[in-house]
């Protein structure tokens, strides 16, 4: 029993540094002072070094002429373009390869993950072999392999491999026909918006119908057929025309069509198959986390194997799959910076490489580049957290 403070009966007072609440405030204050002091020292040290080297700071360099060209751009860019346009080119190239990589890595990862649990011995072993080989080889080495050993070993331009639909493959890249629309293409964009709304409404109606009557509706086939009919009707009624610009071999290279450089193909392919190996393991773990009783209950209802997986197992597994899947998407986006090693003009190569070397604005350029990747990551996390909330189990 604690001793009482004299005749008043109150417990004895403790010193302030023995009070856990006050001590907690002191520790937090010390940490804050140390962090602020550390960053203040970095800023002062950088300012002194820049002053010693007679260098100025600021973002005025973005309005200067770049004086260099970029091999692969989604917007017009040449030597007379500005540095801010180089930043936009690198940003768009990074977004392009990240979006394509996430799309194919998701499809391939889910397929391989489900295949690993297949009752077919050969399918499951092939899926296991894929995962164990791909995820245990560094991504940079894989990019070197696809770029130097595969794509750069393709035939020369004169001996290009002719592929179906007027496509060609050689050591300079992949050449495919490019669709050319007239000015009435705006009607097709309107048709696309109508198709999206149609599919969304159809899915919600089919889901409500399933809950109310227990009868399923073929959503996918109906949505596919309806989308084709809507697009075809708008195309015919609007009078829009489309032609294809086929690549043709000229004196030294192909002209026309759409050119995908080998750097882009190697980076998108390497990122997709590498990340797919990790997504496959995430999917396999998520499916294994679902209780066996759920599958048995679905079997007792007479559901087929595909329906059991699609309607019972995967919806519950997604609650486990989505959080690590978000990390894989973030890793893929950040790993796209390895494209600089094979010459793909993404953000690090164009802006944090060429632009930094020419302007010497290290703090501004690196700061903008880091801010871009931070924004990508936060936006991706926000979207995936929203989706995770949609599929999360709602307890009553």
Short mmCIF file of C-alpha atoms in Angstrom, two decimals:
data_model
loop_
_atom_site.label_atom_id
_atom_site.label_comp_id
_atom_site.label_asym_id
_atom_site.label_seq_id
_atom_site.Cartn_x
_atom_site.Cartn_y
_atom_site.Cartn_z
CA UNK A 1 0.00 0.00 0.00
CA UNK A 2 1.37 3.43 -1.01
CA UNK A 3 2.43 5.70 1.77
CA UNK A 4 0.21 8.69 2.42
CA UNK A 5 1.45 12.28 2.26
CA UNK A 6 1.35 13.32 5.90
CA UNK A 7 -1.92 14.00 7.58
CA UNK A 8 -3.78 15.06 4.35
CA UNK A 9 -4.05 11.46 3.11
CA UNK A 10 -2.99 12.43 -0.50
CA UNK A 11 -0.42 10.24 -2.30
CA UNK A 12 3.09 11.72 -2.39
CA UNK A 13 3.87 13.95 -5.39
CA UNK A 14 6.39 12.64 -7.92
CA UNK A 15 8.94 14.69 -9.76
CA UNK A 16 7.95 15.80 -13.31
CA UNK A 17 10.52 13.57 -15.03
CA UNK A 18 9.04 10.53 -13.33
CA UNK A 19 5.55 11.35 -14.62
CA UNK A 20 4.99 9.07 -17.67
CA UNK A 21 2.76 11.65 -19.39
CA UNK A 22 5.21 14.51 -19.02
CA UNK A 23 8.10 12.19 -19.90
CA UNK A 24 6.30 11.22 -23.11
CA UNK A 25 5.92 14.88 -24.07
CA UNK A 26 9.62 15.45 -23.39
CA UNK A 27 10.65 12.52 -25.60
CA UNK A 28 8.42 13.71 -28.45
CA UNK A 29 9.80 17.23 -28.12
CA UNK A 30 13.38 15.93 -28.25
CA UNK A 31 12.66 13.85 -31.34
CA UNK A 32 10.99 16.82 -33.06
CA UNK A 33 13.95 19.06 -32.24
CA UNK A 34 16.41 16.47 -33.57
CA UNK A 35 14.46 15.99 -36.82
CA UNK A 36 14.05 19.72 -37.40
CA UNK A 37 17.69 20.29 -36.55
CA UNK A 38 18.81 17.55 -38.95
CA UNK A 39 16.84 18.95 -41.89
CA UNK A 40 17.89 22.50 -41.03
CA UNK A 41 21.51 21.39 -41.12
CA UNK A 42 20.92 19.75 -44.53
CA UNK A 43 19.36 22.92 -45.94
CA UNK A 44 22.10 25.20 -44.56
CA UNK A 45 24.84 22.86 -45.73
CA UNK A 46 23.33 22.64 -49.23
CA UNK A 47 22.95 26.41 -49.40
CA UNK A 48 26.58 26.95 -48.36
CA UNK A 49 27.84 24.42 -50.90
CA UNK A 50 25.78 25.99 -53.69
CA UNK A 51 27.07 29.44 -52.73
CA UNK A 52 30.65 28.14 -52.70
CA UNK A 53 30.15 26.74 -56.21
CA UNK A 54 28.48 29.96 -57.36
CA UNK A 55 25.27 28.12 -58.26
CA UNK A 56 21.79 29.54 -57.97
CA UNK A 57 18.54 27.79 -57.13
CA UNK A 58 15.14 28.08 -58.73
CA UNK A 59 12.90 26.60 -61.38
CA UNK A 60 13.56 29.15 -64.10
CA UNK A 61 15.48 26.47 -66.04
CA UNK A 62 12.14 24.83 -66.94
CA UNK A 63 11.51 27.63 -69.42
CA UNK A 64 14.82 27.18 -71.25
CA UNK A 65 15.34 25.31 -74.51
CA UNK A 66 16.42 21.74 -73.88
CA UNK A 67 18.59 21.27 -76.98
CA UNK A 68 18.26 17.49 -77.04
CA UNK A 69 15.85 15.04 -78.62
CA UNK A 70 14.07 12.02 -77.17
CA UNK A 71 13.73 8.79 -79.10
CA UNK A 72 10.21 7.86 -77.93
CA UNK A 73 7.60 10.47 -77.08
CA UNK A 74 3.82 10.58 -76.78
CA UNK A 75 3.71 14.32 -77.49
CA UNK A 76 5.66 16.39 -80.04
CA UNK A 77 9.19 17.06 -78.80
CA UNK A 78 12.41 18.14 -80.53
CA UNK A 79 15.60 20.06 -79.77
CA UNK A 80 13.74 23.38 -79.60
CA UNK A 81 11.38 22.16 -76.88
CA UNK A 82 11.68 23.34 -73.29
CA UNK A 83 12.83 21.50 -70.21
CA UNK A 84 9.31 21.44 -68.77
CA UNK A 85 8.23 19.61 -71.92
CA UNK A 86 11.02 17.07 -71.32
CA UNK A 87 9.60 16.59 -67.84
CA UNK A 88 6.14 15.94 -69.30
CA UNK A 89 7.56 13.48 -71.86
CA UNK A 90 9.33 11.49 -69.14
CA UNK A 91 6.23 11.59 -66.97
CA UNK A 92 3.97 10.28 -69.76
CA UNK A 93 6.45 7.55 -70.73
CA UNK A 94 6.61 6.40 -67.10
CA UNK A 95 2.83 6.39 -66.82
CA UNK A 96 2.51 4.45 -70.09
CA UNK A 97 4.89 1.64 -69.16
CA UNK A 98 3.50 1.46 -65.60
CA UNK A 99 -0.11 1.21 -66.79
CA UNK A 100 0.70 -1.47 -69.36
CA UNK A 101 2.83 -3.37 -66.85
CA UNK A 102 0.11 -3.33 -64.18
CA UNK A 103 -2.51 -4.49 -66.68
CA UNK A 104 -0.58 -7.50 -67.98
CA UNK A 105 1.00 -8.36 -64.60
CA UNK A 106 -2.46 -8.54 -63.03
CA UNK A 107 -3.87 -10.84 -65.71
CA UNK A 108 -0.78 -13.07 -65.77
CA UNK A 109 -0.40 -13.08 -61.98
CA UNK A 110 -3.98 -14.14 -61.30
CA UNK A 111 -3.75 -16.83 -63.98
CA UNK A 112 -0.49 -18.25 -62.62
CA UNK A 113 -1.71 -18.01 -59.02
CA UNK A 114 -4.85 -20.01 -59.77
CA UNK A 115 -2.85 -22.44 -61.90
CA UNK A 116 -0.57 -23.17 -58.92
CA UNK A 117 -3.61 -24.60 -57.10
CA UNK A 118 -4.80 -26.61 -60.08
CA UNK A 119 -5.47 -30.32 -59.61
CA UNK A 120 -3.67 -30.90 -62.89
CA UNK A 121 -0.12 -31.98 -61.96
CA UNK A 122 1.54 -30.57 -65.08
CA UNK A 123 -0.22 -27.18 -64.89
CA UNK A 124 0.56 -26.66 -61.21
CA UNK A 125 4.22 -27.68 -61.65
CA UNK A 126 4.69 -25.37 -64.63
CA UNK A 127 3.18 -22.50 -62.62
CA UNK A 128 5.50 -23.29 -59.70
CA UNK A 129 8.50 -23.40 -62.04
CA UNK A 130 7.59 -20.01 -63.46
CA UNK A 131 7.28 -18.41 -60.04
CA UNK A 132 10.49 -19.88 -58.63
CA UNK A 133 12.59 -18.92 -61.66
CA UNK A 134 11.27 -15.43 -62.30
CA UNK A 135 11.10 -14.10 -58.75
CA UNK A 136 14.60 -15.29 -57.83
CA UNK A 137 16.41 -13.49 -60.64
CA UNK A 138 17.05 -9.75 -60.17
CA UNK A 139 14.82 -7.58 -62.30
CA UNK A 140 17.73 -5.62 -63.77
CA UNK A 141 19.32 -8.83 -65.10
CA UNK A 142 16.00 -9.86 -66.61
CA UNK A 143 15.69 -6.50 -68.37
CA UNK A 144 19.21 -6.93 -69.75
CA UNK A 145 18.28 -10.42 -70.96
CA UNK A 146 15.11 -9.35 -72.76
CA UNK A 147 16.77 -6.29 -74.26
CA UNK A 148 20.23 -7.49 -75.25
CA UNK A 149 19.79 -11.25 -75.63
CA UNK A 150 16.32 -11.34 -77.17
CA UNK A 151 15.25 -8.09 -78.82
CA UNK A 152 18.68 -6.89 -79.93
CA UNK A 153 19.31 -10.36 -81.37
CA UNK A 154 16.37 -9.98 -83.74
CA UNK A 155 17.02 -9.75 -87.51
CA UNK A 156 18.12 -6.49 -89.08
CA UNK A 157 15.62 -4.18 -90.73
CA UNK A 158 16.01 -5.76 -94.19
CA UNK A 159 15.34 -9.22 -92.74
CA UNK A 160 12.45 -8.24 -90.46
CA UNK A 161 10.10 -10.93 -89.23
CA UNK A 162 6.73 -10.46 -90.95
CA UNK A 163 3.87 -11.01 -88.52
CA UNK A 164 0.10 -11.17 -89.11
CA UNK A 165 -1.93 -7.97 -89.70
CA UNK A 166 0.94 -6.15 -91.39
CA UNK A 167 3.21 -6.11 -88.35
CA UNK A 168 7.00 -6.46 -88.38
CA UNK A 169 9.58 -7.26 -85.73
CA UNK A 170 13.29 -6.48 -85.97
CA UNK A 171 16.13 -5.25 -83.80
CA UNK A 172 14.84 -1.69 -84.06
CA UNK A 173 11.50 -2.54 -82.50
CA UNK A 174 7.97 -3.71 -83.14
CA UNK A 175 6.07 -2.05 -86.00
CA UNK A 176 2.26 -2.35 -86.10
CA UNK A 177 -0.48 -0.65 -88.16
CA UNK A 178 -1.75 2.64 -86.74
CA UNK A 179 -5.49 3.40 -86.91
CA UNK A 180 -6.30 6.79 -88.45
CA UNK A 181 -9.68 8.33 -87.58
CA UNK A 182 -11.39 11.33 -89.10
CA UNK A 183 -12.78 14.26 -87.12
CA UNK A 184 -15.97 12.34 -86.27
CA UNK A 185 -13.99 10.19 -83.83
CA UNK A 186 -15.65 12.24 -81.08
CA UNK A 187 -18.81 10.19 -81.64
CA UNK A 188 -16.87 7.01 -80.90
CA UNK A 189 -15.65 8.48 -77.62
CA UNK A 190 -19.30 9.21 -76.83
CA UNK A 191 -20.12 5.59 -77.68
CA UNK A 192 -17.37 4.45 -75.29
CA UNK A 193 -18.90 6.49 -72.49
CA UNK A 194 -22.34 4.99 -73.24
CA UNK A 195 -20.84 1.49 -73.19
CA UNK A 196 -19.25 2.09 -69.78
CA UNK A 197 -22.54 3.33 -68.33
CA UNK A 198 -24.44 0.44 -69.95
CA UNK A 199 -22.09 -2.17 -68.43
CA UNK A 200 -22.24 -0.52 -65.00
CA UNK A 201 -26.04 -0.38 -64.97
CA UNK A 202 -26.36 -3.93 -66.30
CA UNK A 203 -24.06 -5.31 -63.59
CA UNK A 204 -25.93 -3.57 -60.80
CA UNK A 205 -29.28 -4.78 -62.15
CA UNK A 206 -28.01 -8.38 -62.51
CA UNK A 207 -26.60 -8.32 -58.99
CA UNK A 208 -29.86 -7.05 -57.50
CA UNK A 209 -31.80 -9.62 -59.52
CA UNK A 210 -29.55 -12.38 -58.20
CA UNK A 211 -30.13 -11.36 -54.57
CA UNK A 212 -33.90 -11.02 -55.02
CA UNK A 213 -34.68 -14.08 -57.14
CA UNK A 214 -31.57 -16.26 -56.93
CA UNK A 215 -31.43 -16.41 -60.73
CA UNK A 216 -28.19 -15.54 -62.46
CA UNK A 217 -27.92 -13.37 -65.56
CA UNK A 218 -25.16 -13.72 -68.20
CA UNK A 219 -23.65 -10.31 -67.54
CA UNK A 220 -20.39 -10.76 -69.47
CA UNK A 221 -21.89 -12.03 -72.70
CA UNK A 222 -24.74 -9.51 -72.59
CA UNK A 223 -22.35 -6.64 -71.87
CA UNK A 224 -20.01 -7.77 -74.65
CA UNK A 225 -22.81 -8.11 -77.19
CA UNK A 226 -24.46 -4.86 -76.14
CA UNK A 227 -21.17 -2.96 -76.27
CA UNK A 228 -20.45 -4.20 -79.79
CA UNK A 229 -23.94 -3.26 -80.97
CA UNK A 230 -23.72 0.23 -79.42
CA UNK A 231 -20.29 0.89 -80.90
CA UNK A 232 -21.35 -0.42 -84.32
CA UNK A 233 -24.58 1.61 -84.31
CA UNK A 234 -22.78 4.84 -83.38
CA UNK A 235 -20.08 4.15 -85.97
CA UNK A 236 -22.61 3.65 -88.78
CA UNK A 237 -24.93 6.52 -87.80
CA UNK A 238 -22.11 9.03 -87.34
CA UNK A 239 -20.53 8.21 -90.69
CA UNK A 240 -17.10 8.04 -89.08
CA UNK A 241 -14.36 6.42 -91.12
CA UNK A 242 -11.21 4.69 -90.03
CA UNK A 243 -8.20 3.61 -92.05
CA UNK A 244 -4.91 2.03 -91.12
CA UNK A 245 -1.46 3.40 -91.71
CA UNK A 246 0.64 0.31 -92.38
CA UNK A 247 4.41 0.35 -91.83
CA UNK A 248 6.38 0.19 -95.10
CA UNK A 249 10.04 -0.58 -95.51
CA UNK A 250 11.90 2.38 -96.99
CA UNK A 251 15.63 2.68 -97.60
CA UNK A 252 16.95 2.24 -94.06
CA UNK A 253 13.92 1.75 -91.85
CA UNK A 254 10.16 1.38 -91.75
CA UNK A 255 7.99 4.43 -92.31
CA UNK A 256 4.43 4.85 -91.13
CA UNK A 257 2.52 2.71 -88.67
CA UNK A 258 3.14 2.66 -84.95
CA UNK A 259 6.69 1.98 -83.79
CA UNK A 260 7.31 0.39 -80.39
CA UNK A 261 11.04 0.69 -79.66
CA UNK A 262 12.84 -2.35 -78.20
CA UNK A 263 13.56 -0.45 -74.98
CA UNK A 264 9.84 0.00 -74.36
CA UNK A 265 8.98 -3.60 -75.27
CA UNK A 266 11.76 -5.02 -73.06
CA UNK A 267 10.82 -2.85 -70.07
CA UNK A 268 7.05 -3.49 -70.30
CA UNK A 269 7.57 -7.21 -70.82
CA UNK A 270 10.17 -7.55 -68.07
CA UNK A 271 8.13 -5.60 -65.52
CA UNK A 272 5.00 -7.59 -66.34
CA UNK A 273 6.41 -11.08 -65.99
CA UNK A 274 8.55 -10.18 -62.95
CA UNK A 275 5.70 -8.60 -60.99
CA UNK A 276 3.31 -11.34 -62.11
CA UNK A 277 5.39 -13.90 -60.20
CA UNK A 278 4.83 -12.02 -56.93
CA UNK A 279 1.16 -11.37 -57.69
CA UNK A 280 0.73 -15.10 -58.34
CA UNK A 281 1.98 -15.91 -54.86
CA UNK A 282 -0.29 -13.25 -53.39
CA UNK A 283 -3.28 -14.74 -55.19
CA UNK A 284 -2.37 -18.27 -54.12
CA UNK A 285 -2.05 -17.16 -50.50
CA UNK A 286 -5.39 -15.34 -50.65
CA UNK A 287 -7.20 -18.37 -52.02
CA UNK A 288 -5.60 -20.67 -49.44
CA UNK A 289 -6.77 -18.30 -46.70
CA UNK A 290 -10.41 -19.02 -47.55
CA UNK A 291 -11.83 -21.76 -45.39
CA UNK A 292 -12.25 -25.15 -47.04
CA UNK A 293 -15.78 -25.17 -45.64
CA UNK A 294 -16.75 -22.36 -48.03
CA UNK A 295 -15.82 -24.51 -51.02
CA UNK A 296 -17.64 -27.50 -49.59
CA UNK A 297 -20.74 -25.39 -48.98
CA UNK A 298 -20.61 -24.20 -52.59
CA UNK A 299 -20.26 -27.81 -53.76
CA UNK A 300 -23.32 -28.78 -51.73
CA UNK A 301 -25.29 -26.08 -53.57
CA UNK A 302 -24.37 -27.69 -56.88
CA UNK A 303 -22.07 -24.93 -58.14
CA UNK A 304 -19.57 -25.93 -60.79
CA UNK A 305 -15.83 -25.58 -60.15
CA UNK A 306 -15.53 -22.33 -62.13
CA UNK A 307 -18.56 -20.85 -60.37
CA UNK A 308 -17.22 -21.87 -56.97
CA UNK A 309 -13.99 -20.05 -57.69
CA UNK A 310 -15.62 -16.96 -59.22
CA UNK A 311 -18.61 -16.55 -56.93
CA UNK A 312 -17.45 -17.94 -53.59
CA UNK A 313 -13.69 -18.23 -53.23
CA UNK A 314 -12.26 -15.22 -55.09
CA UNK A 315 -14.62 -12.59 -53.57
CA UNK A 316 -13.48 -13.69 -50.09
CA UNK A 317 -9.86 -14.08 -51.14
CA UNK A 318 -9.76 -10.52 -52.48
CA UNK A 319 -9.87 -9.22 -48.90
CA UNK A 320 -6.52 -10.88 -48.35
CA UNK A 321 -5.13 -10.25 -51.85
CA UNK A 322 -5.74 -6.50 -52.23
CA UNK A 323 -3.34 -5.08 -49.56
CA UNK A 324 -0.21 -6.93 -50.82
CA UNK A 325 -1.39 -6.41 -54.40
CA UNK A 326 -1.20 -2.67 -53.77
CA UNK A 327 2.44 -3.04 -52.77
CA UNK A 328 3.19 -4.91 -55.99
CA UNK A 329 1.60 -2.15 -58.08
CA UNK A 330 3.72 0.43 -56.25
CA UNK A 331 6.86 -1.66 -56.76
CA UNK A 332 6.16 -1.99 -60.48
CA UNK A 333 5.73 1.75 -60.87
CA UNK A 334 8.96 2.50 -59.00
CA UNK A 335 10.83 -0.30 -60.81
CA UNK A 336 10.04 1.40 -64.11
CA UNK A 337 12.95 3.71 -63.27
CA UNK A 338 15.23 0.77 -64.17
CA UNK A 339 14.33 1.54 -67.77
CA UNK A 340 17.19 4.06 -67.68
CA UNK A 341 19.60 1.08 -67.71
CA UNK A 342 18.41 0.00 -71.17
CA UNK A 343 17.84 3.47 -72.57
CA UNK A 344 14.07 3.80 -72.23
CA UNK A 345 13.27 7.52 -71.92
CA UNK A 346 11.24 7.44 -68.73
CA UNK A 347 11.27 10.15 -66.06
CA UNK A 348 14.57 9.24 -64.38
CA UNK A 349 16.38 8.90 -67.69
CA UNK A 350 15.05 12.06 -69.33
CA UNK A 351 14.65 14.44 -66.40
CA UNK A 352 16.87 13.19 -63.56
CA UNK A 353 19.50 12.17 -66.12
CA UNK A 354 19.85 14.32 -69.21
CA UNK A 355 18.12 17.43 -67.83
CA UNK A 356 20.07 17.31 -64.57
CA UNK A 357 23.39 16.91 -66.37
CA UNK A 358 22.69 19.88 -68.63
CA UNK A 359 21.25 22.29 -66.06
CA UNK A 360 23.05 21.27 -62.88
CA UNK A 361 19.85 21.88 -60.88
CA UNK A 362 20.25 18.78 -58.76
CA UNK A 363 18.02 19.80 -55.87
CA UNK A 364 15.15 21.00 -58.05
CA UNK A 365 15.30 18.10 -60.53
CA UNK A 366 15.63 15.34 -57.93
CA UNK A 367 12.97 16.98 -55.78
CA UNK A 368 10.48 17.08 -58.67
CA UNK A 369 11.27 13.49 -59.62
CA UNK A 370 10.78 12.26 -56.06
CA UNK A 371 7.54 14.22 -55.81
CA UNK A 372 6.22 12.53 -58.96
CA UNK A 373 6.88 9.02 -57.64
CA UNK A 374 5.44 9.97 -54.26
CA UNK A 375 2.28 11.25 -55.96
CA UNK A 376 1.99 8.07 -58.04
CA UNK A 377 2.29 5.93 -54.93
CA UNK A 378 -0.20 7.94 -52.88
CA UNK A 379 -2.79 7.95 -55.67
CA UNK A 380 -2.39 4.21 -56.26
CA UNK A 381 -2.67 3.52 -52.54
CA UNK A 382 -5.76 5.72 -52.25
CA UNK A 383 -7.49 3.91 -55.11
CA UNK A 384 -6.59 0.44 -53.84
CA UNK A 385 -7.66 1.35 -50.30
CA UNK A 386 -11.00 2.50 -51.70
CA UNK A 387 -11.36 -0.80 -53.56
CA UNK A 388 -10.30 -2.75 -50.48
CA UNK A 389 -13.02 -1.00 -48.52
CA UNK A 390 -15.54 -2.06 -51.16
CA UNK A 391 -14.63 -5.75 -50.93
CA UNK A 392 -13.97 -5.82 -47.18
CA UNK A 393 -16.18 -7.94 -44.96
CA UNK A 394 -18.94 -5.82 -43.40
CA UNK A 395 -19.66 -7.05 -39.87
CA UNK A 396 -23.00 -6.42 -38.24
#
